[in-house]
mmCIF file of C-alpha atoms (C1' of nucleotides) in Angstrom:
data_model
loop_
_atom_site.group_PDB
_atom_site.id
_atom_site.type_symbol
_atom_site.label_atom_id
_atom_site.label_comp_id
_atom_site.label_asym_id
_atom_site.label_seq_id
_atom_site.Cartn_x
_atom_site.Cartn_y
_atom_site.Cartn_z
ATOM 1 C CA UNK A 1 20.152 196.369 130.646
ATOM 2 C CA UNK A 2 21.098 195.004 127.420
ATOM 3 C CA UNK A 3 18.443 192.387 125.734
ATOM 4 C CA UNK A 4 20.926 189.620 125.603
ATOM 5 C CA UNK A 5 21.451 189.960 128.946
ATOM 6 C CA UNK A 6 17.562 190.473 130.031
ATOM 7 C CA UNK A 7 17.188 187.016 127.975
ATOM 8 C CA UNK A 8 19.983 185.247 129.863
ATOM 9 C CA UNK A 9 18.793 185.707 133.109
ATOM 10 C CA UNK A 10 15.327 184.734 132.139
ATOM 11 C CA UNK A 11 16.725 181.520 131.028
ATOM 12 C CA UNK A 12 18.754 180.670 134.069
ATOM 13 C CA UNK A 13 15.661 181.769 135.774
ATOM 14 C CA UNK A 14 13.951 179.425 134.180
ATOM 15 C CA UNK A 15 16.355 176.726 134.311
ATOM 16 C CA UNK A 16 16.880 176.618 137.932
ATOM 17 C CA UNK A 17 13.084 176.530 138.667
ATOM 18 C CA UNK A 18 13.390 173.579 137.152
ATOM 19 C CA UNK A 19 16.274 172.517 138.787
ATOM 20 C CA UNK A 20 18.300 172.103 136.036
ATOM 21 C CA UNK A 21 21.987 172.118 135.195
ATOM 22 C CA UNK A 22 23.501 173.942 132.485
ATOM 23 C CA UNK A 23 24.615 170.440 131.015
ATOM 24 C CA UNK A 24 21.307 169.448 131.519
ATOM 25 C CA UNK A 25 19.895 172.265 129.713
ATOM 26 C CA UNK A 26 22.621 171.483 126.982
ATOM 27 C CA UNK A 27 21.535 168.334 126.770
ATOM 28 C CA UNK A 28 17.332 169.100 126.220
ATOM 29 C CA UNK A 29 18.329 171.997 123.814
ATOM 30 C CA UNK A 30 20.915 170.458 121.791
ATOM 31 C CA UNK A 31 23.268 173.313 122.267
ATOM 32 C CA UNK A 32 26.711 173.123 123.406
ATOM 33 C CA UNK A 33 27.157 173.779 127.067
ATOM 34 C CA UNK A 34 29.770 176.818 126.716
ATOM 35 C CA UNK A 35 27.393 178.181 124.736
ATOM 36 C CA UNK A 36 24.021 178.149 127.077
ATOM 37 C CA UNK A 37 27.148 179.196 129.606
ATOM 38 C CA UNK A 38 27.466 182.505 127.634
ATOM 39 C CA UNK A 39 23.483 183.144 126.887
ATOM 40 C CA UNK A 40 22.971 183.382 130.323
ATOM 41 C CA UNK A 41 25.821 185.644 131.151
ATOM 42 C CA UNK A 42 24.817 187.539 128.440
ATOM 43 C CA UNK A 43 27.738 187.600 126.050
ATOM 44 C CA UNK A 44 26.063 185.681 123.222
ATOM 45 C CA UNK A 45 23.649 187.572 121.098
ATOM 46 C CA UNK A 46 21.649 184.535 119.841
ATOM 47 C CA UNK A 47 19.221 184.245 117.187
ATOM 48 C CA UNK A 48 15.289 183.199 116.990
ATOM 49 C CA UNK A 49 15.853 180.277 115.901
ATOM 50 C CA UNK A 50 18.053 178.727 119.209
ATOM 51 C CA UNK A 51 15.699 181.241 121.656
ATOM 52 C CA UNK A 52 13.227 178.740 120.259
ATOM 53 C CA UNK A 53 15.509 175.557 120.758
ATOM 54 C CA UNK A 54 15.888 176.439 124.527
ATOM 55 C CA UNK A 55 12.054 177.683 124.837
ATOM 56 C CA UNK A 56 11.550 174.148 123.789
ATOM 57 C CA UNK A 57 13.678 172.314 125.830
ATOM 58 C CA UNK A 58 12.608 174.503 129.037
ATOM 59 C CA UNK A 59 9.096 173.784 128.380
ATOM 60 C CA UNK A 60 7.813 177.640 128.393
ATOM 61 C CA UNK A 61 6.570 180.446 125.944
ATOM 62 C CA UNK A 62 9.466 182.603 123.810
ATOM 63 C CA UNK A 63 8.139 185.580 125.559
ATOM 64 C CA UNK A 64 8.275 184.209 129.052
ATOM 65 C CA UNK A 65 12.420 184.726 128.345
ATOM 66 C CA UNK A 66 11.636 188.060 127.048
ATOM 67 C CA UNK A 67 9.781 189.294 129.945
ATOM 68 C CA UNK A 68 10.483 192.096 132.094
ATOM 69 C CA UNK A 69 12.919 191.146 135.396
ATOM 70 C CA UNK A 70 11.090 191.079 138.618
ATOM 71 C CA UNK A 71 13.292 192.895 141.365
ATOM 72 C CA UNK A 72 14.030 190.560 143.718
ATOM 73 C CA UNK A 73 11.353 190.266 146.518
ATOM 74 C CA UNK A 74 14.065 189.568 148.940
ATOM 75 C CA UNK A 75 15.754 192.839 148.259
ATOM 76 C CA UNK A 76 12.280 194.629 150.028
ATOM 77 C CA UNK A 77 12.664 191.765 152.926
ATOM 78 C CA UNK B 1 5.286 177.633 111.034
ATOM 79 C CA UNK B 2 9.007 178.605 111.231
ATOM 80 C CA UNK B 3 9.799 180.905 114.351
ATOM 81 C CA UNK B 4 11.748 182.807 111.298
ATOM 82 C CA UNK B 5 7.760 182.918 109.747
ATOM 83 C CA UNK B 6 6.289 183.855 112.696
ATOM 84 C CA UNK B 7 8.016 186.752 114.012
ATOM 85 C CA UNK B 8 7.938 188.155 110.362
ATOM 86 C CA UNK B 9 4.496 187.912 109.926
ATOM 87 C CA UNK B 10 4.277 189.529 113.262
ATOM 88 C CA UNK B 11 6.332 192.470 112.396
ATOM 89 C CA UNK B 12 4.311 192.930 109.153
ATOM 90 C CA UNK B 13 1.343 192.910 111.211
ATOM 91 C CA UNK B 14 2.731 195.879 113.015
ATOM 92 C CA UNK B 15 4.218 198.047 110.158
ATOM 93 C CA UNK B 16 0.759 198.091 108.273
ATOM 94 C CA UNK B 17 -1.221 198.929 111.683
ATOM 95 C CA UNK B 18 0.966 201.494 111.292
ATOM 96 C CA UNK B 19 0.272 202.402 107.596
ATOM 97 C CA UNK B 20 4.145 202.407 107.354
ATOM 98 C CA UNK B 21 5.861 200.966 104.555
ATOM 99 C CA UNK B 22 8.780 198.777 104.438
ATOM 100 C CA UNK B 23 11.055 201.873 103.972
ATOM 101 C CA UNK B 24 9.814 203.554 106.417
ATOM 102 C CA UNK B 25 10.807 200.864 108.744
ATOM 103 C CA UNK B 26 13.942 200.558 107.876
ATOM 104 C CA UNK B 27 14.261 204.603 108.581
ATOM 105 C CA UNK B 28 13.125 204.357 111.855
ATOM 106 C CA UNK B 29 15.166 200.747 112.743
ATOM 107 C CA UNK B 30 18.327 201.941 110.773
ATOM 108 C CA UNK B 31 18.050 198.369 109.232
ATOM 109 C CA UNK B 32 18.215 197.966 105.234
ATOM 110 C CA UNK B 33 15.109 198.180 103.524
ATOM 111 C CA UNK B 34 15.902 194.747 101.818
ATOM 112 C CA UNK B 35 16.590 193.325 104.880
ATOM 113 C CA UNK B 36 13.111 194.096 106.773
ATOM 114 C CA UNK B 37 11.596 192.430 103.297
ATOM 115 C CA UNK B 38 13.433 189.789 104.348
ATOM 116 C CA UNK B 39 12.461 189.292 107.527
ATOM 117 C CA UNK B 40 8.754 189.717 107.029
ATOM 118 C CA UNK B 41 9.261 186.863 104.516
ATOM 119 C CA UNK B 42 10.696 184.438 107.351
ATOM 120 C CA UNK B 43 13.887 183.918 105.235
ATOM 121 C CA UNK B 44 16.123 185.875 107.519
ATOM 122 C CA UNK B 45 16.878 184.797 111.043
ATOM 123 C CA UNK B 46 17.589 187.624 113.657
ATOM 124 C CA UNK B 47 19.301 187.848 116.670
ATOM 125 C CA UNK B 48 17.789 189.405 119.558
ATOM 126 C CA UNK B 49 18.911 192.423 119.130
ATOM 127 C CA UNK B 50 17.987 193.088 115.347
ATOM 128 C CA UNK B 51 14.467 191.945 117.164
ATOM 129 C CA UNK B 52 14.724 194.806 120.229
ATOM 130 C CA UNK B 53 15.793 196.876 117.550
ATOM 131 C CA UNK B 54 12.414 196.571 115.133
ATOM 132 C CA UNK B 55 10.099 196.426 118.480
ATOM 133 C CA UNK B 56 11.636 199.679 119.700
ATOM 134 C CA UNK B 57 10.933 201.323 116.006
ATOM 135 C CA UNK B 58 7.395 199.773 115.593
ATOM 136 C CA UNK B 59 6.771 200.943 119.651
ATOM 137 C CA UNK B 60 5.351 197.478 120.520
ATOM 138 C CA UNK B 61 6.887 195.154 123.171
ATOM 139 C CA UNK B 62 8.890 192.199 122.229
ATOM 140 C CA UNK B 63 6.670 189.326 123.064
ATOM 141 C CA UNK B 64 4.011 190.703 120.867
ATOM 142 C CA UNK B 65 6.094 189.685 117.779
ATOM 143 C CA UNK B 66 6.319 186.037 119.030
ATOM 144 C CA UNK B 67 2.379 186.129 119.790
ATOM 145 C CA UNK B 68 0.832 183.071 118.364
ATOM 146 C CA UNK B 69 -0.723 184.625 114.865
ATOM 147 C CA UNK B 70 -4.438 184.677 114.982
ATOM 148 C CA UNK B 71 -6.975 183.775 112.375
ATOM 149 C CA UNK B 72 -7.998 186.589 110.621
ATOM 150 C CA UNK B 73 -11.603 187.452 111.524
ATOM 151 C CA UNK B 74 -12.848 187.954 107.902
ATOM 152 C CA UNK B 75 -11.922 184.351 107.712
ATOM 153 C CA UNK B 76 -15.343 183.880 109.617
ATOM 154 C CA UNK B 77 -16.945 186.909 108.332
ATOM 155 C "C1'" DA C 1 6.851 200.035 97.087
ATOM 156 C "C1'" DT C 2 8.483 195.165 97.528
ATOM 157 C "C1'" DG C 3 10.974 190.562 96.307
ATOM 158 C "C1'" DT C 4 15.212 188.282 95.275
ATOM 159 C "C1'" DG C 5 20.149 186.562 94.469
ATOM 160 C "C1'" DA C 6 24.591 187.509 95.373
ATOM 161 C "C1'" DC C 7 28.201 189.366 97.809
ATOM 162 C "C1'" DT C 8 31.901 190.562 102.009
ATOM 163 C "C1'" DA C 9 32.680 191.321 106.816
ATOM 164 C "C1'" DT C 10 31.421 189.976 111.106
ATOM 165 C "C1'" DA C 11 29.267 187.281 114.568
ATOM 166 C "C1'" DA C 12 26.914 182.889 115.802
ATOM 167 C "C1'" DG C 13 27.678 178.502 117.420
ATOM 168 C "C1'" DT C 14 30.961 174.240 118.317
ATOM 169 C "C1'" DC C 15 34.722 172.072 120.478
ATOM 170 C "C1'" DC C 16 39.048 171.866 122.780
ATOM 171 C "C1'" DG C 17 40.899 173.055 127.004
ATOM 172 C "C1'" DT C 18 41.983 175.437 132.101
ATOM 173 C "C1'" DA C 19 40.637 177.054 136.526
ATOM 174 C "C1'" DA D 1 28.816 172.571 138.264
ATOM 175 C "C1'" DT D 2 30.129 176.875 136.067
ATOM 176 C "C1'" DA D 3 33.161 180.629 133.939
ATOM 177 C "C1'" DC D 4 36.209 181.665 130.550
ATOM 178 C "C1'" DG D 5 39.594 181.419 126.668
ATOM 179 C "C1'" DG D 6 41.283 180.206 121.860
ATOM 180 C "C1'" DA D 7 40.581 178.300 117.458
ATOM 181 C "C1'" DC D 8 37.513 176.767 114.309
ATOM 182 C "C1'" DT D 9 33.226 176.272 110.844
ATOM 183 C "C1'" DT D 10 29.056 178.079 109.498
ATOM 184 C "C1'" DA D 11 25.560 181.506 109.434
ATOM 185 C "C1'" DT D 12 23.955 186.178 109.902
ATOM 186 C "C1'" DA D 13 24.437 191.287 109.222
ATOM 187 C "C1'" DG D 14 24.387 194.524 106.073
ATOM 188 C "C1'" DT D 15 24.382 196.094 101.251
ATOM 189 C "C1'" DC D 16 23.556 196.271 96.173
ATOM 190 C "C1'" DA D 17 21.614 195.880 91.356
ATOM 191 C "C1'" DC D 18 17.785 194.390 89.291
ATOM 192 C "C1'" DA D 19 13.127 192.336 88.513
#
DNA sequence: ATGTGACTATAAGTCCGTA
DNA sequence: ATACGGACTTATAGTCACA
């Protein structure tokens, strides 16, 4: 799994736990919508600087959207 | 501190735990020497995957070059 | 062995849409 | 509410000569 795409999923982890929309997240961050669309799809390879923009806006630590993917407990069930 | 700051001073950190120089580095990332100078100086800003590449070369995980930077212990010494 | 300014090619990031 | 495309502006990637 690619790193942009490890980081994507962290964030849209991330932002539905907090029951966010992407426009919503757009909104917080400052970034345009089609944008946060394509970091968490994992076809933008963004730099420090905006992982740190949507860090901010989600309220959590950089490396929370760099850590490792839990396998989905549901896929054990 | 700049995130650009931070993660520089974090990879710095690393290379000289190392004992490696910037050249070095840049052998074992395949980035330009100049640039790794630059990016320990917090005046470049890296995508994600310039930053997967340097953790890979410096064997350290990603989140430790976001780790908050602490106080040098001689400070208090 | 490292810092710096300048450079070109490429990608980041924005904004307009459509589905 | 999200994916995806095209066109656009700005910044980064990557490199060099020199201090």
């Amino acid at each position: 799994m690619s790193i942009q795409l490890l980081f994507g999923q962290n964030v849209r982890l991330a932002r539905e736990k907090k029951g966010w929309s992407q426009d919503r997240l757009s909104d917080e961050s400052g970034l345009h919508r089609t944008y946060i669309s394509g970091i968490e799809r994992g076809v933008r390879n963004p730099t420090i600087e905006i992982v740190q923009q949507v860090a901010v806006a989600l309220d959590v630590d950089i490396q929370e959207l760099f850590a490792d993917l839990k396998v989905k407990a549901s896929f054990y069930d």
